[in-house]
XYZ file of C-alpha atoms in Angstrom:
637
model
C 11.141 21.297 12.325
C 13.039 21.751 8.458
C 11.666 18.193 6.709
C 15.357 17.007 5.282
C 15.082 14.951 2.224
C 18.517 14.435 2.183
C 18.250 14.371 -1.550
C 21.888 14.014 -3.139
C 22.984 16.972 -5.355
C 23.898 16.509 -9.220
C 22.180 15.079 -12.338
C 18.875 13.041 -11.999
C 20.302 10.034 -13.496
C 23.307 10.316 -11.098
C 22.153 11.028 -7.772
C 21.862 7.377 -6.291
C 25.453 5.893 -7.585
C 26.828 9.073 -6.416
C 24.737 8.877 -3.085
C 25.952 5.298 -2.109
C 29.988 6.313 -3.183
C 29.204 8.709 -0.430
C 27.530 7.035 2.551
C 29.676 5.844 4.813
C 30.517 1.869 5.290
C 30.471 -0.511 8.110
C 33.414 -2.788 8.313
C 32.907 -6.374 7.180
C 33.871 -7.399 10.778
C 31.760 -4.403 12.467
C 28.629 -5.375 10.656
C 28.141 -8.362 12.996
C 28.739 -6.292 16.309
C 25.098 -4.500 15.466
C 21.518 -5.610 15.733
C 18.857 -4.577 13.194
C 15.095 -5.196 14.304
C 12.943 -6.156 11.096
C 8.768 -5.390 11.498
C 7.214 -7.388 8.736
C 7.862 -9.760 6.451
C 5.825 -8.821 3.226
C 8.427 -8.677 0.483
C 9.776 -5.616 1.792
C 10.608 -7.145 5.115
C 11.626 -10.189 3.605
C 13.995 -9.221 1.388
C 15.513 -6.773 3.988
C 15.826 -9.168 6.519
C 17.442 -11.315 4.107
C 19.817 -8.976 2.643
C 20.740 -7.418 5.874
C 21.683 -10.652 7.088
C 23.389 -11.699 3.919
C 25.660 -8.615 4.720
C 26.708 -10.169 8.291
C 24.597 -7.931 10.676
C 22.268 -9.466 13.316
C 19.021 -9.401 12.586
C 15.557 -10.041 14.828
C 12.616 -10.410 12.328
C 8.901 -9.806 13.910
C 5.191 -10.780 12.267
C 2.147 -11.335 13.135
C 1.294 -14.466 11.368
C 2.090 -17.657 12.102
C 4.570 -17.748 8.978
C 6.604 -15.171 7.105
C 5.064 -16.397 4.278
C 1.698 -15.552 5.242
C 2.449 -11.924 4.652
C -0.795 -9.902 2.710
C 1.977 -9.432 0.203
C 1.108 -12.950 -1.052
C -2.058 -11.663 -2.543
C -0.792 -9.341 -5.276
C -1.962 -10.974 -8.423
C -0.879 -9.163 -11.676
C 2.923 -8.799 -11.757
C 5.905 -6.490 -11.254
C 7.120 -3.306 -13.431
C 10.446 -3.380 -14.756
C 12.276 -0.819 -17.279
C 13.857 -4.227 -19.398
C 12.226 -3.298 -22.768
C 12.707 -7.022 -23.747
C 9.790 -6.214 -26.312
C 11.968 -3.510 -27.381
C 8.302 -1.428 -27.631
C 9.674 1.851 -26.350
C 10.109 1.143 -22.825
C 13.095 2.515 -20.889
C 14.297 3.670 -17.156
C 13.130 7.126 -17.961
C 9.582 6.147 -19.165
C 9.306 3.955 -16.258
C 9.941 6.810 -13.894
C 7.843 9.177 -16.191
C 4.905 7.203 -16.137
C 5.290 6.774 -12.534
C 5.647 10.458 -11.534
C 2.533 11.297 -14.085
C 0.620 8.625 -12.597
C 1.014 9.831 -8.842
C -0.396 12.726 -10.197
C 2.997 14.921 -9.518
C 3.051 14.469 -5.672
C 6.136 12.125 -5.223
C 10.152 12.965 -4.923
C 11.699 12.833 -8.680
C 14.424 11.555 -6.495
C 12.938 8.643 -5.182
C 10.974 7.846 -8.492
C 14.314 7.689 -10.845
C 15.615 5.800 -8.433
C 12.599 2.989 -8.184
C 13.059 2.601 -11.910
C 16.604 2.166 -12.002
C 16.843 -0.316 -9.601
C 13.622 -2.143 -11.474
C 15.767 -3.605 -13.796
C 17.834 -5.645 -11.238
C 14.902 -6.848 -8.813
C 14.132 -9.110 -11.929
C 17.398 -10.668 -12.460
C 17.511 -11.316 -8.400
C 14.070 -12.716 -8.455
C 15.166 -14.952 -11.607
C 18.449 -15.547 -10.174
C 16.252 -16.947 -6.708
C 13.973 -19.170 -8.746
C 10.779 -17.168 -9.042
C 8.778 -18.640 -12.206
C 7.949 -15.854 -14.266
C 6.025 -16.617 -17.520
C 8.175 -16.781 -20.157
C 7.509 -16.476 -24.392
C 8.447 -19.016 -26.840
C 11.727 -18.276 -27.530
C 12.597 -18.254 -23.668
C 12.550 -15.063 -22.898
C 10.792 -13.883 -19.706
C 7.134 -12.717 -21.432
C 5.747 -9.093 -20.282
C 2.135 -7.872 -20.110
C 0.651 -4.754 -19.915
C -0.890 -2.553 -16.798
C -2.851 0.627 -16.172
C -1.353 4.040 -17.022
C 1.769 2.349 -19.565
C 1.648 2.071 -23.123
C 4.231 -0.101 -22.974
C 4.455 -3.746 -21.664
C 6.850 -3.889 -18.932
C 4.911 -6.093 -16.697
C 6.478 -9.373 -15.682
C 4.285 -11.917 -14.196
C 3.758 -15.613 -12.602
C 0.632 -15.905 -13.743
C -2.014 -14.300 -11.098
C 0.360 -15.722 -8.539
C 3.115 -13.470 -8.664
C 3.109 -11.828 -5.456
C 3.193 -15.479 -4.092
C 5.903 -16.484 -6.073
C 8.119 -13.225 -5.563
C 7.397 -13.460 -1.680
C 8.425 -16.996 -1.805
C 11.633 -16.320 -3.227
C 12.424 -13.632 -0.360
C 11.010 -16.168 2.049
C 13.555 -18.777 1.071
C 15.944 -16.573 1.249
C 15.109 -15.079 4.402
C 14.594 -18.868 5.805
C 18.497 -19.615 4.387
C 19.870 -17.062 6.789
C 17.338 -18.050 10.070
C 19.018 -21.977 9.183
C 22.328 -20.252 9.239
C 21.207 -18.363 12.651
C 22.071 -15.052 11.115
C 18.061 -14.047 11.397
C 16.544 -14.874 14.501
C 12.704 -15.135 13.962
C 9.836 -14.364 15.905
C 6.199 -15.282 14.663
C 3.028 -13.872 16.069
C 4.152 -10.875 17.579
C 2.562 -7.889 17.421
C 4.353 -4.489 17.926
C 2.953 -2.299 20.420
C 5.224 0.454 20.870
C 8.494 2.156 19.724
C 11.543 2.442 22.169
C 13.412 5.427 21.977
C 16.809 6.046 23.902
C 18.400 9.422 23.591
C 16.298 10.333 20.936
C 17.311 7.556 18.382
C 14.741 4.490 17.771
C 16.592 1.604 19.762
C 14.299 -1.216 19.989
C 10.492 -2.360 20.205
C 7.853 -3.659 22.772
C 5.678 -6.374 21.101
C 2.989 -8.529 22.372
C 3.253 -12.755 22.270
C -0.272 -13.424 20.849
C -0.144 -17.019 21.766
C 0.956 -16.461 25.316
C -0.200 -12.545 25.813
C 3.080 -11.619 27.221
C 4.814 -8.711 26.861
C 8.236 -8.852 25.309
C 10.643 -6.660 24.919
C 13.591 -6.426 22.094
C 16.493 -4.030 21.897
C 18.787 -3.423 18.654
C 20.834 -0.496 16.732
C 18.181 0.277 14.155
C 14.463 -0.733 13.826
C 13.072 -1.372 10.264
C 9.214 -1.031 9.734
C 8.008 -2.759 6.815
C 4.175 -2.986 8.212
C 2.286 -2.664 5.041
C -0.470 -0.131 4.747
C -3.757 0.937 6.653
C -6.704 0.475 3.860
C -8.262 -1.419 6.729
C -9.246 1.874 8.194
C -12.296 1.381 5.900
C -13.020 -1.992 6.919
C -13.812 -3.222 4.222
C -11.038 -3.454 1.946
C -8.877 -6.028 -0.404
C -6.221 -6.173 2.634
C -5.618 -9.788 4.919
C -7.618 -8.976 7.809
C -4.702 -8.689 9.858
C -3.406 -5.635 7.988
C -3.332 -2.348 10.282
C -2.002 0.645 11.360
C -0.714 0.414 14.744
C 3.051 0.416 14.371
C 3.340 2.789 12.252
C 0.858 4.809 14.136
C 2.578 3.752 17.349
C 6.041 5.388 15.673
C 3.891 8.677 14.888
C 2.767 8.916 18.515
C 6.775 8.558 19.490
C 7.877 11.327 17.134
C 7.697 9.631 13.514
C 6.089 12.232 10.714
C 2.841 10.909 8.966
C 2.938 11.443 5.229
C -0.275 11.933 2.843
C -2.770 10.067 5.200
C -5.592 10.480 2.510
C -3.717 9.182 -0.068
C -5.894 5.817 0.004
C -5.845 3.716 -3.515
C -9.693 2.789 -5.248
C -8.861 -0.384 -6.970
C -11.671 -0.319 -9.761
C -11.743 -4.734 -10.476
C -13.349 -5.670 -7.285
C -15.644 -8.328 -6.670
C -19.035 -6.477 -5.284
C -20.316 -6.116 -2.193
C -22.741 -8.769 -1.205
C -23.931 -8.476 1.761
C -24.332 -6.419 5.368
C -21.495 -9.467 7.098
C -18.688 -9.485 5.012
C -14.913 -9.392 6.576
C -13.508 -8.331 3.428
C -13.763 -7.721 -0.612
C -11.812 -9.645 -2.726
C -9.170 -8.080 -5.948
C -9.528 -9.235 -9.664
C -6.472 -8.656 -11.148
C -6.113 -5.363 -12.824
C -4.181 -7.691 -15.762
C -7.479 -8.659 -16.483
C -8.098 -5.703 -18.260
C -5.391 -6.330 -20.758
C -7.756 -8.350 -22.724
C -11.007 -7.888 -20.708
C -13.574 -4.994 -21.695
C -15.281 -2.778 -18.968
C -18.940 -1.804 -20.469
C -22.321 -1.097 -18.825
C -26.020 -0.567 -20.701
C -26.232 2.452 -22.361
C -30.055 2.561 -21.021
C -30.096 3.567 -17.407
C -32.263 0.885 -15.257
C -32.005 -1.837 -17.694
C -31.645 -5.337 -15.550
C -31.641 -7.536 -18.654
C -28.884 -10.280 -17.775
C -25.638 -9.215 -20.191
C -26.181 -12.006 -22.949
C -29.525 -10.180 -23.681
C -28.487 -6.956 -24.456
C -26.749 -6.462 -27.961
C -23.642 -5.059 -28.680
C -25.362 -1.655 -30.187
C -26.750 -1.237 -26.213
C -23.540 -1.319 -24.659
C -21.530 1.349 -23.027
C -17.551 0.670 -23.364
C -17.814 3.915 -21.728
C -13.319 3.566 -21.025
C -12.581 2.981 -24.767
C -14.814 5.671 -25.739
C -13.752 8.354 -23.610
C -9.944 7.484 -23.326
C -8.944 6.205 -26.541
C -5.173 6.017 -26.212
C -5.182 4.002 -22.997
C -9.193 2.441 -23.340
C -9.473 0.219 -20.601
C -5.976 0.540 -19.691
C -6.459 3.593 -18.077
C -4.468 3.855 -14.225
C -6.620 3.232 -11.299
C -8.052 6.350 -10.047
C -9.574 7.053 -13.480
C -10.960 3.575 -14.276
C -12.368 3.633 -10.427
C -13.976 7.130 -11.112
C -15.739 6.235 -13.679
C -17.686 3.154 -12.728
C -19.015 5.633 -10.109
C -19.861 7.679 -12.522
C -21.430 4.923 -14.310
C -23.729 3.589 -11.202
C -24.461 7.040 -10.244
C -26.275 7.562 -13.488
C -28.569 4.550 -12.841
C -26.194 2.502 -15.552
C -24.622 0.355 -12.929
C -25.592 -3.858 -12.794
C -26.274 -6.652 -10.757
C -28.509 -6.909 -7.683
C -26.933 -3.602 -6.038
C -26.593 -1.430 -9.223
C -23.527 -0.839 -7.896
C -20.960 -2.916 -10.429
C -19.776 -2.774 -13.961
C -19.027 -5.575 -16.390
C -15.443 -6.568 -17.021
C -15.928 -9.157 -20.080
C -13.578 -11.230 -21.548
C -15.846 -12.386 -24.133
C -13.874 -10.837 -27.737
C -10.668 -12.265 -26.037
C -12.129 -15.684 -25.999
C -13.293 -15.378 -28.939
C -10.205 -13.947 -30.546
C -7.293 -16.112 -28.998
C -9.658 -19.077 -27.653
C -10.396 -20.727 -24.063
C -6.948 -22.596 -23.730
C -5.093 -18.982 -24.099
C -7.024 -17.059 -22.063
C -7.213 -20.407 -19.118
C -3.554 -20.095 -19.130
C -3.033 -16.169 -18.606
C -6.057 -15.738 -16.003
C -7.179 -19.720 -15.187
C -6.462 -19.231 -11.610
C -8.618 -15.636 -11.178
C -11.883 -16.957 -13.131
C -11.532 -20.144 -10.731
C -11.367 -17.620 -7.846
C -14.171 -15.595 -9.167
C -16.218 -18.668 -10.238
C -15.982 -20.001 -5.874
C -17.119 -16.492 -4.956
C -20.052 -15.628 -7.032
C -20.858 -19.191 -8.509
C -20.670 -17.471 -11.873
C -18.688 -19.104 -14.774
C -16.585 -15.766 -16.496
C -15.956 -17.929 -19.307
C -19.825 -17.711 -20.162
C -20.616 -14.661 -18.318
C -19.099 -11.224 -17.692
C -17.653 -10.859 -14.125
C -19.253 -7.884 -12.229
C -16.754 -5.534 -10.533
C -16.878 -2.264 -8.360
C -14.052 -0.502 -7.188
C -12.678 -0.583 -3.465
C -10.438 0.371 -1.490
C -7.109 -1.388 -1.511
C -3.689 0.611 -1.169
C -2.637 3.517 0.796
C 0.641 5.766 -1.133
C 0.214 7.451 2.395
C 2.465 6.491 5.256
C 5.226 7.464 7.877
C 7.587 10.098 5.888
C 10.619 9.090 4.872
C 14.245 10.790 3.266
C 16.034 9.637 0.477
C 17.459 7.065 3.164
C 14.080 5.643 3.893
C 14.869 7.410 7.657
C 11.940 8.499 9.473
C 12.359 11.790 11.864
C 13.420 9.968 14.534
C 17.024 8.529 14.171
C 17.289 4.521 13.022
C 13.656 4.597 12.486
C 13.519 3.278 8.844
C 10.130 2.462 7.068
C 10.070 0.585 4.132
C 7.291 -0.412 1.457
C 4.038 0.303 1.520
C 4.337 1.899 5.332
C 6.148 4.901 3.941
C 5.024 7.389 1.943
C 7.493 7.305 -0.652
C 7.331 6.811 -4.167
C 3.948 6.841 -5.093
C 2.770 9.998 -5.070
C -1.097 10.545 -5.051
C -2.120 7.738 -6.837
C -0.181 3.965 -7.667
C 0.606 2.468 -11.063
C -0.433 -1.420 -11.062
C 2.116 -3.445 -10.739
C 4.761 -0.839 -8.749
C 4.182 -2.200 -5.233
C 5.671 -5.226 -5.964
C 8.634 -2.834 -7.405
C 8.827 -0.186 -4.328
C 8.610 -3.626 -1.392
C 11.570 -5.231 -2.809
C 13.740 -2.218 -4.520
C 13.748 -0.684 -0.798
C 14.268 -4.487 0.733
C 17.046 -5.854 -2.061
C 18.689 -2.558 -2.973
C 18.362 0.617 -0.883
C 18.315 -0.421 2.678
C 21.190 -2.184 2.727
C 23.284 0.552 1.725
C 21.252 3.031 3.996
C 21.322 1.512 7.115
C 24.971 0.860 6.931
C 25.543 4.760 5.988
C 23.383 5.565 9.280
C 24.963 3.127 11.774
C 28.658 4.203 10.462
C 27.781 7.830 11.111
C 25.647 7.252 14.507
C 27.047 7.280 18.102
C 25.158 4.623 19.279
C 25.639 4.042 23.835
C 25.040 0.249 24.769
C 21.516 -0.486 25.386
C 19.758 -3.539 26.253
C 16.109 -4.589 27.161
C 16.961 -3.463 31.071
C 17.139 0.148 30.128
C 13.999 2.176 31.581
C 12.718 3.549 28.104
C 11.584 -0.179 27.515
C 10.462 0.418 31.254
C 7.950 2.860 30.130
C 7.226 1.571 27.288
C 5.833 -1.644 28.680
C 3.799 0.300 31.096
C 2.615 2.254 28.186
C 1.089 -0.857 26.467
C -0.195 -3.159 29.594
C -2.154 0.253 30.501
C -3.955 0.410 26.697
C -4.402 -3.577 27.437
C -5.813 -3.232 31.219
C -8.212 -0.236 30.103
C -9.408 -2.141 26.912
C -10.405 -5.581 29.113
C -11.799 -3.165 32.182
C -14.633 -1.352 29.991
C -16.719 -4.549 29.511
C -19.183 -2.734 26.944
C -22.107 -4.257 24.972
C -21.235 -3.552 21.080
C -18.342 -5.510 19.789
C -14.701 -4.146 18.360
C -16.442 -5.264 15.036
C -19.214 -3.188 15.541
C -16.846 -0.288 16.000
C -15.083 -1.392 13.106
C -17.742 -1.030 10.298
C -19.318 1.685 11.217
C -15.842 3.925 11.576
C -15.579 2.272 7.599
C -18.978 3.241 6.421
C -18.168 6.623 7.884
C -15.025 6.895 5.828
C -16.409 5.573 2.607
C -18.972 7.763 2.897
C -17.445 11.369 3.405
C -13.768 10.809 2.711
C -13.551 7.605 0.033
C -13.687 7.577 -3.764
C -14.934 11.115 -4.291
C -14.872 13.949 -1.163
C -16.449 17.350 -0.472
C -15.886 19.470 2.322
C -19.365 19.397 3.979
C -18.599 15.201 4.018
C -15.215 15.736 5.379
C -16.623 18.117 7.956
C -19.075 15.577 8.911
C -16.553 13.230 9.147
C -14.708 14.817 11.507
C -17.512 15.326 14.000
C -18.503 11.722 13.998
C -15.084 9.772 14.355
C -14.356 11.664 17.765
C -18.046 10.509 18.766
C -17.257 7.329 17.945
C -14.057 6.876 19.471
C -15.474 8.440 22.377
C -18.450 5.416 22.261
C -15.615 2.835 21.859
C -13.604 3.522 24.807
C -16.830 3.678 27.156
C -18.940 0.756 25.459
C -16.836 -1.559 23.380
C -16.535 -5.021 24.852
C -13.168 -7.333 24.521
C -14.040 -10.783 26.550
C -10.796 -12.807 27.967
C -7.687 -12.036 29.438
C -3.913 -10.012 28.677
C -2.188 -13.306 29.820
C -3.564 -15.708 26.825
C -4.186 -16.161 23.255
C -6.973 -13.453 22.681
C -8.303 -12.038 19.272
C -10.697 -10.050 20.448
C -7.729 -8.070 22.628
C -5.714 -7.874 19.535
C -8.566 -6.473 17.314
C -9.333 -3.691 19.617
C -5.911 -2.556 19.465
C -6.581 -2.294 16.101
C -9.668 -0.581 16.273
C -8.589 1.612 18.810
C -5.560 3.026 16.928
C -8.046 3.098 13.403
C -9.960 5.658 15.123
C -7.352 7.719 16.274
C -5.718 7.842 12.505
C -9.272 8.282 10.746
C -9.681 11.511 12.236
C -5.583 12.243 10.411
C -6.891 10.732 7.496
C -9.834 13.644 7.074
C -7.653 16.022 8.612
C -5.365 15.757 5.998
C -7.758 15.477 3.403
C -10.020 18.468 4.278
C -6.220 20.659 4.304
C -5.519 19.842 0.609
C -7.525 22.124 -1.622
C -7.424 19.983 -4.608
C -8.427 17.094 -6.289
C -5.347 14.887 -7.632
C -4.874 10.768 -8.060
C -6.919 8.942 -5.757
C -7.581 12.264 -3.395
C -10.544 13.461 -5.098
C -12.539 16.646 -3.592
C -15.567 17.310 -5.502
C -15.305 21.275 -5.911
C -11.562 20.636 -7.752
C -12.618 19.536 -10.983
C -12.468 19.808 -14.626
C -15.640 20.344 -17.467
C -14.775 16.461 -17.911
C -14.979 15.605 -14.385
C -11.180 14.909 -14.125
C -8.664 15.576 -10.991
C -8.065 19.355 -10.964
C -4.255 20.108 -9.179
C -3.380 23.106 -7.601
C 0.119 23.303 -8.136
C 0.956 26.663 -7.383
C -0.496 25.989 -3.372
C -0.772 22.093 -3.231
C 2.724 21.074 -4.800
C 4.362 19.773 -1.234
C 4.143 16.777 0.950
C 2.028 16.961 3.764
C 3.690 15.373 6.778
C 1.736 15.719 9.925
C 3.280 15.835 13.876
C 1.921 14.422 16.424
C 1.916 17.237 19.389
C -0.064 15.124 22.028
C -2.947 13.546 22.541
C -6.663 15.254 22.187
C -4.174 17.806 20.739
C -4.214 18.954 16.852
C -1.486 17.572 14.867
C 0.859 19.829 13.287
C 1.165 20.089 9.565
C 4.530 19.889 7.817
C 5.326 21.030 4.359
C 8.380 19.720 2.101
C 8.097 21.516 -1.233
C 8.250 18.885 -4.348
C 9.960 20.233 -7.330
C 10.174 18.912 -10.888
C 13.442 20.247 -12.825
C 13.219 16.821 -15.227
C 9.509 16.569 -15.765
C 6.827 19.459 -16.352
C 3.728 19.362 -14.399
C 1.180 18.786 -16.691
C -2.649 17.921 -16.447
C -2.494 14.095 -16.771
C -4.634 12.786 -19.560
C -5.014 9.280 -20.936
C -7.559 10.502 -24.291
């Protein structure tokens, strides 16, 4: 099957305005004869389910939580990128999209990219226009701090709240149109299958968690807006409720899976601590704005950090990057701390952390200044680790914490199956190999705000679309479908828990296919996920019933659909012969142990078929090209 892109023809800088003159439109009074189904409610969902509604179509919005507003996307800390050159330091829509394209490494869709930063510059004056309390500078202006992989400050930010503030503007907006009974809302359900009729995506078969029933929805168009599938590693910075199975549920129906092992290393992570915890927990990459990441130059040395003097410490980032220092983009910073810890150099009780210190900035601007950028991060770290960063350097490692990988999508944001549209961090998008901090605020509401609602509207005016409603026998099947994974997951009555299974399919990962990969580790990989899913299904034990409220059920789901997409994840990884962003295979490198790209074989998007199960997916290949940027080895020196 040809992957479409649907990319519109003409100049860069004119492709979207000229796409959305073209797309068709619905009627004002034919928009509220159709019925969109929303999965998610992250700032991507939000703000679609909100805009879509705003327009006058129907729409039936889906999460698992108890609230919209519980959505992981309430945890981004650092801010949002937008092209608004307010410090008039250089920035501009084609830097934006430059850095952005560099930064993925040159694996994403010019196309897309331009796009992302055009439409930048208006998600801030809708989120300022909503309420959203950005930080602003003395004069009045909204203020702007820097990120990883930019030289420029573009960066807009609610202090480290600003996911939470941006996903509570969405939320009231999305609550303005369920008051007005324009959005029709439906907490803790979880989707557990795709309904197709006549090929097209027509509705979706979710479970009630509080009651365990099975429900069934119909509409004209399903939106996906599920977040991403870090969680595969178990231990991760997502909510613990973030996973994979509608999207993967869509790829079983007929839904192309883009760059599986595309999986973000976010280097400012609180530590592991210990052999029980649930999850890790994110220190703001604006931290390293005015923080310093150094280590002891002498390998083994446990003296505590005020001990050792400044001649005996390794600001290994500022000396080996000196344009960017420790502003250097993720995949590079998260490199080298491994680096660091593999050399012995690493601190703390592990060895495996580096120092982020803040200590010169204090110094420099004082405690007020710094309390009032980062107050609400040193307070978080402080509660974790009962260590005061305003006397002592916080200790970070990186983990893992967003996926660029997810269901492929056109220009549209259409999946290959008809009306199946995936927004945010569930598609594969914009991103390429590796994420600029600071952009997934960006892609979640440019696709919500400002791309699906013209998108949709093109697809529903061109579509033939028969009557269809819940009674039709493709929700039929599809129920049968999920009460049989339920039944078979309550009958096994095994003696290792779905959390068992869980941590040791993420050690597995970590191990062979995390920060750094070689073949023999990917091989390995693949031999012991099978096993293991093969142990789950004959020994895992889920207590309770279908009919009730049920974690345990709901986890093995999960788990169950985590091991199927592992063994994609190394798949995928083991077919690139490469090394670039966050994909990192060990043979592809350079003398200074930097990402070596293979763009002559390796310049495509790999978007992988299901073809049945126990059966080998089939790989996919849309060619990127670059006629506005030239691929270049990235470098931050």
């Amino acid at each position: 099957m040809p992957l479409d892109s649907q990319v519109p023809e003409g100049p860069l800088q004119q492709k979207w305005d000229r796409h959305r003159f073209e797309l068709k439109l619905v009627n004002p009074a034919n928009k509220r004869k159709y019925e969109i189904i929303v999965v998610g409610t992250g700032l991507a969902g939000a703000s679609a389910s909100a805009t879509l509604a705003e327009l006058g179509y129907h729409v039936k919005t889906f999460c698992i939580q108890d609230s919209p507003r519980r959505a992981h996307s309430i945890a981004a800390q650092g801010g949002i990128n937008a092209a608004k050159n307010y410090q008039g330091d250089g920035d501009s829509i084609w830097r934006l999209f430059y850095d952005t394209i560099k930064g993925g490494d040159f694996r994403s869709r010019e196309a897309n990219v331009y796009r992302l930063a055009q439409v930048s510059v208006e998600i801030i004056d809708q989120c300022v226009a909503q309420g959203v309390p950005f930080a602003r500078d003395y004069g009045g202006l909204l203020a702007n701090r820097s990120f990883g992989g930019a030289q420029v400050s573009r960066t807009f930010y609610a202090r480290g709240q600003t996911g939470q503030q941006l996903l509570l503007g969405a939320y009231s907006a999305l609550m303005r149109q369920i008051g007005m009974g324009q959005v029709r809302m439906f907490p803790r359900r979880e989707m557990l299958d795709l309904v197709l009729v006549d090929g097209c995506a027509r509705g979706i078969v979710v479970r009630n968690l509080i009651t365990g029933a099975i429900e069934s929805h119909s509409a004209h168009a399903v939106v996906l807006a599920t977040g991403g599938y870090g969680n595969a590693y178990f231990l991760s910075t997502n909510g613990m409720n973030s996973n994979v199975s509608a999207i993967w549920r869509a790829y079983k129906q007929g839904a192309f899976f883009a760059h599986p092992s595309f999986v973000q290393i976010h280097p400012t992570c609180i530590p592991v601590h210990g052999d029980y915890q649930s999850k890790l927990t994110l220190m703001s990459e604006s931290l390293r704005n005015d923080g310093r990441v150094w280590v002891p130059k002498k390998a083994g040395d446990t003296r505590p950090p005020e001990e050792i003097p400044e001649s005996e410490r390794d600001y290994y980032l500022e000396e080996k990057y000196p344009s960017f220092g420790n502003l250097v983009p993720r995949d590079v910073a998260s490199r080298n701390a491994k680096q660091q810890c593999d050399q012995g150099k690493g601190v703390g009780p592990t060895g495996y952390a580096v120092y982020l210190d803040l200590r010169d900035a204090i110094r420099r601007d004082g405690v007020d200044a710094i309390r009032k950028k980062y107050g609400n991060l040193f307070q978080m770290y402080e509660r974790i680790t009962d260590d005061n960063p305003y006397k002592t350097p916080m200790m970070i490692y990186p983990a893992i914490h967003y996926t660029m990988g997810g269901l492929w999508v056109d220009y549209n944001l259409m999946s290959t199956i008809p009306g199946l549209f995936v927004l945010g961090e569930a598609n594969f998008s914009d991103h390429g190999a590796n994420r600029l901090g600071a952009s997934a605020l960006m892609q979640g509401l440019a696709d919500g705000y400002f791309i699906i609602p013209y998108t949709i509207g093109g697809y529903l005016a061109s579509a033939t679309l028969n009557p269809v409603d819940e009674h039709h026998t493709a929700f039929g099947e599809s129920v049968k479908r999920a009460n049989d994974i339920t039944e078979k997951l309550l009958s096994i009555k095994g003696k290792r828990t779905v959390s068992d299974f869980h941590r040791e399919l993420g050690h597995i990962l970590w191990e062979h296919c995390g920060m750094s990969r070689n073949e023999s580790g990917m091989r390995k990989a693949k031999e012991l996920i099978p096993a293991l899913r093969e142990a789950f299904w004959k020994d895992v034990n889920v207590p309770g019933a279908s009919a009730d409220f049920n974690q345990s059920l709901e986890r093995a789901g999960r788990v169950a659909d985590f091991l199927e997409f592992a063994e994609l994840l190394v798949e995928d990884a083991l077919s690139r012969k490469e090394s670039c962003g966050c994909h990192f295979n060990e043979i592809y490198q350079t003398a200074d142990h930097e990402a070596l790209r293979d763009d002559e074989a390796c310049c495509y998007v790999a978007a992988w078929e299901f073809t049945g199960q126990g059966e080998a997916p089939r790989l996919h290949k849309e060619p990127l090209t670059f006629e506005n940027v030239g691929l270049t080895q990235r470098s931050y020196k």
